[in-house]
Amino acid sequence: MALVLFNTMTGRKEPFAPREPGVVRMYVCGPTVYNYIHIGNGRAAVAFDVIRRWLQFRGFEVIYVHNYTDIDDKIIRVARETGETVRAIAERFIAAYEEDLAALGVLEPTHRPRVTEHIGPIVDLIRRLIERGVAYVRDGDVYFRVQKFPEYGKLSKQPIDRLLAGARVEIDAAKEHPLDFALWKRSEGDVAWDSPWGAGRPGWHIECSAMSMHYLGATLDIHGGGQDLIFPHHENEIAQSEAATGVTFARYWLHNGHVTVDEEKMSKSLGNVVLVRDVVREYGGRALRFFYLNTHYRQPLRFHREAIASARSAVERLDGAVAALNHALPGSVPGEAPAALLEALRAIEADFTAAMDDDFNTPEALTAMFALVRTAHAVAQDPGRTRGAVEAVLARFRRLDAVLGLLSAAEDVAPADVLALVAEREAARRARDFARADALRAEIRARGYAVEDTPEGPRLKRVSRS
RNA sequence: GGGAGCAUCGCCAAGCGGCAAGGCAAGGGUCUGCAAAACCCUCAUCCCCGGUUCGAAUCCGGGUGCUCCCUCCA
C-alpha cells in the first residue's frame, strides 16, 4: 500500500512520491496577522498538521514552511484605526496565532518566515520577472503580465476569457490587462522598503512564491491552503514562480474544504465569525481538533453546538481508555503480551494506515482508534492481564496518536485538596455512610473531577462540563 | 453568467460496483451501595426520477436542494 493524495491540479488522487527520495518539501500559506483566527483558519492548520505528521509517520523527513504575512493592506488599516505600529499588531497576532495552534495540538513548522524579513528575496524575484518581460513597472508599482503566461488558470481550470466574463474585475487604468496583479506597490513611511522601482512594499501573492522557493527550492513537493486560495492566490503564485524559474512550482496542490457556521460562510458582515479561542475556551482545543478530524479534510464542514459537544464526548472516551490502562498497570501480573493481542493491535494499525494512506482519511483512522479503545478496556478489565499486554496497548495508543494528536499530553494529576476529598469519600463508603460519600462526590465534581469506582480503587477523571 | 463540490440513521460522518464503518445521542441489559465508566444487545437500503449491470449509496442522464470560488479571505 502506498500513499495516494488528491491533487487539485489534476483533479484526482495520485500516488505520492517526493522529488528527492525520503524528503518532503511542503509549504502551506499562513495567516495575515491582523486579527484572531477563526475556526476555518484552525481547520487548515490542523489539516496540514496531520498531513505533515502522517508523512513523518511514513518515514519521510518533512521540511514544513508555514509563513506569516505581516505586511498587508489589512494590517495597515488596523494600524490606522488603533494607532499602533504595523509591527506591533503583527507581533501581537502572531503570538495569538501560536497560542491558538498550540491549543489545537498543532506542531511547530520547520520554518515560520515573515514577509518583512524576506524583502530581499522578494525584490530579487520581481527583478527576474521584469528581466524576463513578464512584469512591468507603472509609476512605482510593478505588475505581473498575465497574458505572458499562457498556462494562467491551469490550477483553477478557468480560462482567462471566462475569468473576465461576469466577474467584477477591478478596472485599473495603470494595468495593461484587468487580470494583471500587483507584485510591488508603491508606498511610503514605516511600511516601505527601498527597491529598484522606488519605495514600496510587496504585493499580495509574491511573498509566498519568494519565501517558499527561498526555503525549499524552485520546485516544492506539496503546496497547501484553503480551497478559497485556489484562485487567485495560488494561480498567481504559479504564474510568478514558473515564469521566473521555468520549472514546475509545486508538484502536488492540496486544499482543505471550508467551515461554515449554521449553513453560511463565516463573514464579518453576517456576524457569525467563530474564533478558535472562543471554542477552545468553552470546549477545549482537543474537542475542536477531533471535530475537524472527524470529517475528511476536503469535505465542507458545518460548525454547530451539537457537533462540537459530540466531539468533546468522543475525546473524553479516548482519554478514558488511556486512563483505564494506566490505572490497570500496577495491578497487572508480570508477563509478556499474548500473541492474539499483538495480532489484534497489528490489525488495528493496518486499518489505520490504510485509511491515512488514502488521501489522509482521518474519519476512518478514527474508526481504528475506537477499535483500540475497545481493546484497551478489554485488557484493562481482564483480571489476568499481563504487564506486557497493558504496555503493548498503551504503546499503540501513543504511536497512532503521534499522528492524530488527540490525547492529552500531560498526565493530569489532581490537586491535593481533591485527592483528600477522594480519600475521605472512600472512608465514608467503607463505613457505609453513603449519604456523606455522595455529598463528597458532588463536592469533587464541583472542583472539576468525576470519581469512578473500580476494582482497583477510585479513579479520577477531569470533566469539562460547561 | 462561468468554474468546483456536496446531498448516507435524531446529530456528525466513512464508503468509490458485490451483504450500509465509526463517533455522539437514544432504548434495553450486565456491573455498582447508588452512580459513573466500561461491556453486551437494539437502532438506516443511502434526496427524487429514469438508465447501465447478474448486482449500484457507489457508474450514466435528468431533476430538486445546499455550499464554495470567479473580490481580501483557511
Coordinates of C-alpha atoms (C1' of nucleotides) in Angstrom, one line a residue:
Chain A
M1 CA 0.0 0.0 0.0
A2 CA 1.3 3.4 -0.9
L3 CA 0.1 6.9 0.0
V4 CA -2.2 8.5 -2.5
L5 CA -3.4 12.0 -2.3
F6 CA -5.8 14.2 -4.1
N7 CA -4.1 16.8 -6.3
T8 CA -6.1 19.9 -7.2
M9 CA -4.0 20.4 -10.3
T10 CA -5.1 17.1 -11.9
G11 CA -8.4 16.8 -10.1
R12 CA -7.7 13.2 -9.0
K13 CA -5.9 11.0 -6.5
E14 CA -2.3 10.3 -7.3
P15 CA 0.4 8.1 -5.8
F16 CA 2.7 10.3 -3.8
A17 CA 6.5 10.3 -4.2
P18 CA 8.6 13.3 -3.3
R19 CA 11.1 14.6 -5.8
E20 CA 14.0 13.7 -3.5
P21 CA 13.5 10.3 -2.0
G22 CA 12.9 10.5 1.7
V23 CA 12.4 14.2 1.9
V24 CA 9.2 16.1 1.5
R25 CA 9.2 19.8 1.0
M26 CA 5.9 21.3 2.0
Y27 CA 4.6 24.9 2.1
V28 CA 1.3 26.0 3.5
C29 CA 0.0 29.6 3.2
G30 CA -0.2 31.1 6.7
P31 CA -2.3 33.9 8.1
T32 CA -2.3 37.6 7.5
V33 CA -1.8 38.6 11.1
Y34 CA -4.3 41.3 11.8
N35 CA -6.9 39.5 13.9
Y36 CA -7.6 36.4 15.9
I37 CA -8.1 33.3 13.8
H38 CA -11.5 31.8 13.2
I39 CA -12.3 28.1 13.1
G40 CA -11.8 28.0 9.4
N41 CA -8.2 29.0 9.8
G42 CA -7.9 26.5 12.5
R43 CA -9.1 23.7 10.3
A44 CA -6.5 24.4 7.7
A45 CA -3.7 24.4 10.3
V46 CA -4.9 21.1 11.8
A47 CA -5.5 19.5 8.4
F48 CA -1.9 20.2 7.2
D49 CA -0.5 19.4 10.6
V50 CA -2.0 15.9 10.3
I51 CA -0.7 15.6 6.8
R52 CA 2.7 16.6 7.9
R53 CA 2.5 14.1 10.9
W54 CA 1.4 11.3 8.6
L55 CA 4.3 11.9 6.2
Q56 CA 6.7 11.8 9.2
F57 CA 5.0 8.6 10.4
R58 CA 5.6 7.2 7.0
G59 CA 9.3 7.8 7.4
F60 CA 9.8 11.0 5.4
E61 CA 11.8 13.9 6.6
V62 CA 9.4 16.8 6.2
I63 CA 10.6 20.3 5.8
Y64 CA 7.4 22.3 6.5
V65 CA 7.2 26.0 5.9
H66 CA 4.3 28.0 7.2
N67 CA 4.5 31.7 6.7
Y68 CA 3.2 34.8 8.4
T69 CA 2.0 37.7 6.1
D70 CA 2.9 40.5 8.4
I71 CA 2.6 43.4 6.0
D72 CA -0.6 43.9 4.1
D73 CA -3.3 46.4 3.5
K74 CA -5.5 44.9 6.2
I75 CA -2.8 45.3 8.8
I76 CA -2.1 48.8 7.8
R77 CA -5.8 49.6 8.1
V78 CA -5.9 48.2 11.6
A79 CA -2.8 50.2 12.5
R80 CA -4.5 53.4 11.3
E81 CA -7.6 52.6 13.4
T82 CA -5.8 51.7 16.6
G83 CA -2.8 54.0 16.3
E84 CA -0.4 51.1 16.8
T85 CA 2.5 50.3 14.6
V86 CA 2.1 47.7 11.9
R87 CA 4.9 45.8 13.6
A88 CA 3.2 45.8 17.0
I89 CA 0.0 44.5 15.5
A90 CA 1.7 41.7 13.7
E91 CA 3.7 40.7 16.8
R92 CA 0.5 40.6 18.9
F93 CA -1.4 38.4 16.4
I94 CA 1.5 36.1 15.7
A95 CA 1.7 35.4 19.4
A96 CA -2.1 34.8 19.5
Y97 CA -1.9 32.5 16.5
E98 CA 0.8 30.4 18.0
E99 CA -1.2 30.2 21.2
D100 CA -4.3 29.1 19.3
L101 CA -2.5 26.5 17.3
A102 CA -0.8 25.1 20.4
A103 CA -4.2 24.6 21.9
L104 CA -5.2 22.7 18.8
G105 CA -2.2 20.4 19.2
V106 CA -0.5 21.7 16.0
L107 CA 3.2 21.0 15.9
E108 CA 5.6 23.8 15.1
P109 CA 6.6 24.1 11.4
T110 CA 10.2 23.8 10.4
H111 CA 10.3 27.4 9.3
R112 CA 7.9 30.3 10.1
P113 CA 9.1 33.1 7.8
R114 CA 7.8 36.6 7.9
V115 CA 7.4 38.7 4.8
T116 CA 9.1 41.7 6.4
E117 CA 12.2 39.6 6.9
H118 CA 12.4 38.4 3.3
I119 CA 12.1 41.6 1.3
G120 CA 15.4 40.8 -0.4
P121 CA 14.3 37.5 -2.0
I122 CA 11.0 39.2 -3.0
V123 CA 12.8 42.0 -4.7
D124 CA 15.1 39.6 -6.4
L125 CA 12.2 37.6 -7.7
I126 CA 10.4 40.6 -9.0
R127 CA 13.6 41.8 -10.8
R128 CA 13.8 38.4 -12.5
L129 CA 10.2 38.7 -13.7
I130 CA 10.9 42.2 -15.1
E131 CA 14.0 41.0 -16.9
R132 CA 12.1 38.2 -18.5
G133 CA 9.4 40.6 -19.7
V134 CA 6.6 39.1 -17.7
A135 CA 6.3 42.0 -15.3
Y136 CA 6.3 45.8 -15.9
V137 CA 6.7 48.9 -13.9
R138 CA 4.0 51.6 -13.8
D139 CA 4.6 54.7 -11.7
G140 CA 6.3 52.9 -8.9
D141 CA 4.0 49.8 -8.9
V142 CA 5.0 46.6 -10.5
Y143 CA 2.5 44.3 -12.2
F144 CA 2.6 40.7 -13.5
R145 CA 1.7 40.5 -17.1
V146 CA -0.8 37.6 -17.1
Q147 CA -1.0 37.3 -20.9
K148 CA 2.6 36.4 -21.0
F149 CA 1.9 33.3 -19.0
P150 CA -0.2 31.0 -21.3
E151 CA -0.9 28.5 -18.6
Y152 CA -2.6 31.0 -16.4
G153 CA -5.8 29.4 -15.0
K154 CA -4.5 25.8 -15.1
L155 CA -5.0 25.2 -11.3
S156 CA -8.4 26.7 -11.1
K157 CA -9.3 25.5 -14.6
Q158 CA -10.7 28.8 -15.5
P159 CA -9.7 30.2 -19.0
I160 CA -8.7 33.8 -18.9
D161 CA -11.6 35.0 -21.0
R162 CA -14.0 33.2 -18.7
L163 CA -12.5 34.9 -15.7
L164 CA -13.3 38.2 -17.3
A165 CA -16.9 37.4 -18.3
G166 CA -19.2 38.3 -15.5
A167 CA -16.6 38.8 -12.9
R168 CA -16.1 42.0 -11.2
V169 CA -12.5 42.7 -12.0
E170 CA -11.2 45.9 -10.8
I171 CA -10.6 48.2 -13.7
D172 CA -7.3 50.0 -13.2
A173 CA -6.0 52.2 -15.9
A174 CA -2.5 51.5 -14.8
K175 CA -2.7 47.9 -15.7
E176 CA -2.2 46.6 -19.2
H177 CA -4.8 43.9 -18.6
P178 CA -7.5 43.7 -16.0
L179 CA -6.2 40.4 -14.6
D180 CA -2.7 41.7 -14.2
F181 CA -1.9 41.7 -10.5
A182 CA 0.5 43.7 -8.3
L183 CA 3.9 42.4 -7.4
W184 CA 5.1 45.6 -5.7
K185 CA 3.1 48.5 -4.5
R186 CA 4.4 52.0 -4.2
S187 CA 4.2 53.2 -0.6
E188 CA 5.9 55.4 1.9
G189 CA 6.6 55.8 5.6
D190 CA 7.2 53.0 8.0
V191 CA 5.8 50.3 5.8
A192 CA 8.0 50.8 2.8
W193 CA 11.3 49.4 1.7
D194 CA 13.7 50.5 -1.0
S195 CA 13.6 48.8 -4.3
P196 CA 14.9 49.5 -7.9
W197 CA 11.4 50.8 -8.6
G198 CA 11.3 53.2 -5.6
A199 CA 10.0 52.8 -2.1
G200 CA 7.2 50.4 -1.7
R201 CA 6.0 47.0 -0.3
P202 CA 5.3 43.6 -1.7
G203 CA 2.0 42.8 -3.4
W204 CA -0.4 40.1 -2.1
H205 CA 0.9 37.0 -3.7
I206 CA 4.6 37.4 -4.3
E207 CA 5.7 36.6 -0.7
C208 CA 4.6 33.0 -0.9
S209 CA 6.5 32.4 -4.1
A210 CA 9.6 34.1 -2.8
M211 CA 9.7 32.5 0.7
S212 CA 8.7 29.0 -0.4
M213 CA 11.4 29.0 -3.0
H214 CA 13.9 30.6 -0.6
Y215 CA 13.5 27.7 1.9
L216 CA 12.5 24.8 -0.4
G217 CA 14.0 25.5 -3.8
A218 CA 12.3 26.1 -7.2
T219 CA 10.1 23.0 -7.0
L220 CA 8.2 22.1 -3.9
D221 CA 6.5 18.7 -3.3
I222 CA 3.4 19.9 -1.6
H223 CA 1.7 23.3 -1.5
G224 CA -1.4 23.6 0.5
G225 CA -4.0 26.0 1.8
G226 CA -7.8 26.6 2.0
Q227 CA -9.7 26.0 -1.2
D228 CA -10.5 29.7 -1.4
L229 CA -6.9 30.3 -2.1
I230 CA -7.0 28.3 -5.4
F231 CA -8.0 31.5 -7.2
P232 CA -6.4 33.9 -7.4
H233 CA -3.7 33.4 -4.8
H234 CA -2.3 30.0 -5.8
E235 CA -2.9 30.7 -9.5
N236 CA -0.8 33.8 -9.2
E237 CA 1.9 32.0 -7.2
I238 CA 2.2 29.5 -10.0
A239 CA 2.4 32.3 -12.6
Q240 CA 5.1 34.2 -10.8
S241 CA 7.2 31.3 -9.8
E242 CA 7.1 29.3 -13.0
A243 CA 7.5 32.4 -15.2
A244 CA 10.7 33.1 -13.2
T245 CA 12.2 29.7 -13.0
G246 CA 10.7 27.8 -16.0
V247 CA 10.1 24.7 -13.9
T248 CA 7.1 23.3 -12.1
F249 CA 6.5 25.3 -8.9
A250 CA 4.6 22.7 -6.8
R251 CA 4.1 19.0 -7.7
Y252 CA 1.0 18.4 -5.5
W253 CA -1.6 21.0 -4.7
L254 CA -3.7 20.2 -1.6
H255 CA -6.7 22.3 -0.5
N256 CA -8.9 21.9 2.5
G257 CA -12.6 22.5 2.5
H258 CA -14.4 25.4 4.2
V259 CA -16.0 25.6 7.5
T260 CA -19.5 27.0 7.6
V261 CA -21.4 28.2 10.6
D262 CA -25.1 27.4 10.6
E263 CA -25.1 26.8 6.8
E264 CA -23.4 30.0 6.0
K265 CA -19.9 31.0 5.3
M266 CA -18.4 32.9 8.1
S267 CA -18.1 36.6 7.4
K268 CA -17.8 39.7 9.4
S269 CA -20.8 41.2 7.8
L270 CA -23.0 38.3 8.8
G271 CA -21.6 38.5 12.3
N272 CA -21.1 34.8 12.5
V273 CA -17.4 34.5 12.8
V274 CA -16.4 31.9 15.4
L275 CA -13.0 32.3 16.8
V276 CA -10.7 29.4 17.7
R277 CA -10.0 30.8 21.1
D278 CA -13.7 31.1 22.0
V279 CA -14.3 27.4 21.1
V280 CA -11.2 26.4 22.9
R281 CA -12.3 28.2 26.0
E282 CA -15.7 26.5 26.0
Y283 CA -15.0 23.0 24.7
G284 CA -11.2 22.6 24.8
G285 CA -8.7 22.5 21.9
R286 CA -8.8 18.8 21.6
A287 CA -12.6 18.7 21.1
L288 CA -12.1 21.2 18.2
R289 CA -9.3 19.1 16.8
F290 CA -11.5 16.0 17.0
F291 CA -14.3 17.9 15.3
Y292 CA -12.0 18.7 12.4
L293 CA -10.6 15.2 12.1
N294 CA -14.0 13.5 12.2
T295 CA -14.6 14.9 8.7
H296 CA -12.4 14.3 5.7
Y297 CA -10.2 17.4 5.1
R298 CA -11.6 18.1 1.7
Q299 CA -15.3 18.0 2.7
P300 CA -17.2 21.0 3.7
L301 CA -17.7 21.2 7.5
R302 CA -20.6 22.8 9.3
F303 CA -20.0 24.0 12.8
H304 CA -22.7 23.9 15.4
R305 CA -23.1 23.3 19.1
E306 CA -24.3 19.7 18.9
A307 CA -21.4 18.6 16.7
I308 CA -18.7 20.2 18.8
A309 CA -20.3 18.8 22.0
S310 CA -20.3 15.4 20.4
A311 CA -16.6 15.8 19.6
R312 CA -15.9 16.6 23.2
S313 CA -17.6 13.5 24.4
A314 CA -15.6 11.4 22.0
V315 CA -12.3 12.9 23.2
E316 CA -13.3 12.0 26.7
R317 CA -13.9 8.5 25.7
L318 CA -10.4 8.3 24.2
D319 CA -9.0 9.7 27.4
G320 CA -11.0 7.2 29.3
A321 CA -9.3 4.3 27.6
V322 CA -5.8 5.5 28.2
A323 CA -6.7 6.3 31.8
A324 CA -8.1 2.8 32.3
L325 CA -4.8 1.3 31.0
N326 CA -2.7 3.5 33.2
H327 CA -4.9 2.6 36.1
A328 CA -4.7 -1.1 35.3
L329 CA -0.9 -1.2 35.0
P330 CA 0.0 -1.5 38.7
G331 CA -2.4 -4.5 39.2
S332 CA -1.2 -6.4 36.2
V333 CA 0.7 -9.7 36.5
P334 CA 4.2 -10.0 35.2
G335 CA 4.5 -11.4 31.7
E336 CA 4.5 -10.7 28.0
A337 CA 1.6 -9.7 25.9
P338 CA -0.4 -12.6 24.4
A339 CA 0.2 -13.3 20.7
A340 CA -3.5 -12.9 19.9
L341 CA -3.4 -9.4 21.4
L342 CA -0.4 -8.4 19.4
E343 CA -2.1 -9.6 16.3
A344 CA -5.2 -7.6 17.0
L345 CA -3.1 -4.5 17.6
R346 CA -1.3 -5.1 14.3
A347 CA -4.7 -5.4 12.5
I348 CA -5.8 -2.1 14.0
E349 CA -2.7 -0.3 12.9
A350 CA -3.1 -1.8 9.4
D351 CA -6.6 -0.3 9.2
F352 CA -5.4 3.0 10.5
T353 CA -2.5 3.0 8.0
A354 CA -4.8 2.1 5.0
A355 CA -7.1 4.9 6.0
M356 CA -4.4 7.5 6.2
D357 CA -2.7 6.4 3.1
D358 CA -6.0 7.0 1.2
D359 CA -5.8 10.8 1.0
F360 CA -5.5 11.2 4.7
N361 CA -8.8 9.7 5.6
T362 CA -8.9 10.7 9.3
P363 CA -12.6 9.7 9.9
E364 CA -11.7 6.2 9.0
A365 CA -8.5 6.4 11.0
L366 CA -10.6 7.4 14.0
T367 CA -12.7 4.2 13.5
A368 CA -9.4 2.3 14.1
M369 CA -8.7 4.4 17.2
F370 CA -12.1 3.4 18.6
A371 CA -11.3 -0.2 17.9
L372 CA -8.2 0.4 20.0
V373 CA -10.4 1.9 22.7
R374 CA -12.5 -1.3 22.9
T375 CA -9.3 -3.4 23.0
A376 CA -7.9 -1.2 25.8
H377 CA -10.9 -1.7 28.0
A378 CA -11.0 -5.5 27.4
V379 CA -7.4 -5.7 28.5
A380 CA -7.8 -3.3 31.4
Q381 CA -10.8 -5.2 32.8
D382 CA -9.1 -8.6 32.5
P383 CA -8.1 -9.8 35.9
G384 CA -5.4 -12.0 34.4
R385 CA -3.9 -9.2 32.3
T386 CA -0.1 -9.1 31.9
R387 CA 2.0 -6.1 32.3
G388 CA 3.2 -6.7 28.7
A389 CA -0.4 -6.6 27.5
V390 CA -1.2 -3.3 29.1
E391 CA 2.0 -1.8 27.9
A392 CA 1.5 -3.0 24.4
V393 CA -1.9 -1.3 24.1
L394 CA -0.6 1.9 25.6
A395 CA 2.3 1.9 23.2
R396 CA 0.0 1.5 20.3
F397 CA -2.1 4.4 21.5
R398 CA 0.9 6.6 21.7
R399 CA 2.1 5.5 18.3
L400 CA -1.1 6.2 16.5
D401 CA -1.8 9.4 18.4
A402 CA 1.5 10.8 17.2
V403 CA -0.4 11.2 14.0
L404 CA -3.8 12.4 15.3
G405 CA -2.6 14.4 18.3
L406 CA -5.8 14.0 20.3
L407 CA -4.6 12.6 23.6
S408 CA -3.8 15.0 26.4
A409 CA -0.1 15.4 26.6
A410 CA 0.5 15.7 30.3
E411 CA -0.7 13.2 32.9
D412 CA -3.4 15.1 34.7
V413 CA -2.6 14.9 38.4
A414 CA -5.4 16.2 40.5
P415 CA -4.7 18.8 43.1
A416 CA -4.1 17.8 46.7
D417 CA -7.4 19.0 48.0
V418 CA -9.3 16.9 45.5
L419 CA -7.2 13.8 46.4
A420 CA -8.0 14.5 50.1
L421 CA -11.7 14.5 49.3
V422 CA -11.4 11.3 47.4
A423 CA -9.7 9.6 50.4
E424 CA -12.4 11.0 52.7
R425 CA -15.1 9.6 50.4
E426 CA -13.5 6.2 50.4
A427 CA -13.5 6.2 54.2
A428 CA -17.2 7.1 54.2
R429 CA -18.0 4.4 51.7
R430 CA -16.2 1.8 53.8
A431 CA -18.2 2.9 56.7
R432 CA -21.3 2.6 54.6
D433 CA -22.1 6.3 55.1
F434 CA -23.3 6.7 51.6
A435 CA -25.1 10.0 52.1
R436 CA -21.7 11.5 53.1
A437 CA -20.0 9.7 50.3
D438 CA -22.4 11.1 47.7
A439 CA -22.0 14.6 49.1
L440 CA -18.3 14.3 48.8
R441 CA -18.6 13.1 45.2
A442 CA -20.7 16.2 44.4
E443 CA -18.0 18.3 46.1
I444 CA -15.3 16.7 44.0
R445 CA -17.4 17.1 40.9
A446 CA -17.7 20.8 41.6
R447 CA -14.0 21.0 41.6
G448 CA -13.8 19.6 38.1
Y449 CA -13.3 15.9 38.6
A450 CA -15.5 12.9 38.4
V451 CA -14.9 9.8 40.6
E452 CA -15.2 6.4 39.1
D453 CA -15.1 3.4 41.4
T454 CA -13.2 0.4 40.0
P455 CA -11.9 -2.8 41.5
E456 CA -8.5 -1.1 41.7
G457 CA -9.9 1.7 43.7
P458 CA -11.3 5.1 42.8
R459 CA -10.2 6.7 39.6
L460 CA -10.4 10.4 38.9
K461 CA -11.4 12.0 35.6
R462 CA -11.2 15.6 34.7
V463 CA -14.6 16.8 33.4
S464 CA -15.3 19.7 31.2
R465 CA -18.9 20.4 31.9
S466 CA -19.7 23.9 31.0
Chain B
rG1 C1' -23.1 34.3 -16.5
rG2 C1' -18.6 30.8 -15.8
rG3 C1' -15.9 27.2 -12.6
rA4 C1' -15.6 23.5 -8.4
rG5 C1' -18.1 20.4 -4.9
rC6 C1' -21.8 18.2 -1.8
rA7 C1' -26.8 15.5 -0.6
rU8 C1' -26.0 8.4 3.7
rC9 C1' -29.6 6.8 10.8
rG10 C1' -32.2 12.1 15.7
rC11 C1' -26.9 14.9 15.1
rC12 C1' -21.8 14.3 12.9
rA13 C1' -19.6 11.1 9.3
rA14 C1' -16.8 6.9 6.2
rG15 C1' -17.9 4.2 1.9
rC16 C1' -15.9 5.0 -4.9
rG17 C1' -19.9 -1.8 -8.3
rG18 C1' -20.8 -7.2 -4.5
rC19 C1' -24.4 -8.4 2.4
rA20 C1' -24.6 0.2 4.9
rA21 C1' -17.7 1.7 9.2
rG22 C1' -17.2 4.7 13.3
rG23 C1' -18.5 8.7 16.9
rC24 C1' -22.4 11.4 19.6
rA25 C1' -27.3 10.9 21.3
rA26 C1' -31.4 7.2 22.5
rG27 C1' -33.7 2.4 24.4
rG28 C1' -32.9 -2.5 27.0
rG29 C1' -29.4 -5.4 29.9
rU30 C1' -24.8 -6.6 33.0
rC31 C1' -21.7 -4.5 36.7
rU32 C1' -22.3 -0.7 41.1
rG33 C1' -24.5 0.9 48.0
rC34 C1' -26.3 4.4 44.2
rA35 C1' -23.8 6.3 40.3
rA36 C1' -20.0 7.0 36.7
rA37 C1' -17.1 4.5 33.4
rA38 C1' -17.0 0.0 30.8
rC39 C1' -19.1 -4.2 28.4
rC40 C1' -23.4 -6.8 25.7
rC41 C1' -27.9 -6.1 22.7
rU42 C1' -31.2 -2.7 19.7
rC43 C1' -31.5 1.4 16.2
rA44 C1' -30.7 3.3 8.1
rU45 C1' -31.4 0.1 1.9
rC46 C1' -28.2 5.8 1.3
rC47 C1' -32.7 13.4 -1.8
rC48 C1' -36.2 12.3 -6.3
rC49 C1' -37.0 10.1 -11.4
rG50 C1' -35.0 7.3 -15.3
rG51 C1' -30.9 4.2 -17.3
rU52 C1' -26.4 0.7 -17.5
rU53 C1' -25.3 -4.0 -14.8
rC54 C1' -26.3 -10.7 -12.7
rG55 C1' -25.7 -6.9 -8.9
rA56 C1' -25.5 0.5 -7.6
rA57 C1' -25.2 4.6 -1.8
rU58 C1' -21.3 3.7 -5.3
rC59 C1' -21.5 4.4 -12.9
rC60 C1' -24.6 7.5 -16.7
rG61 C1' -28.7 11.1 -17.8
rG62 C1' -32.4 14.4 -15.8
rG63 C1' -34.5 16.9 -11.6
rU64 C1' -34.5 19.2 -6.6
rG65 C1' -31.8 21.3 -2.5
rC66 C1' -27.2 23.2 -0.5
rU67 C1' -22.0 25.1 -0.2
rC68 C1' -17.6 27.3 -2.1
rC69 C1' -14.7 30.1 -5.9
rC70 C1' -14.7 33.9 -10.0
rU71 C1' -13.4 40.3 -4.9
rC72 C1' -9.2 40.5 0.8
rC73 C1' -10.3 35.6 2.8
rA74 C1' -8.1 28.9 5.5

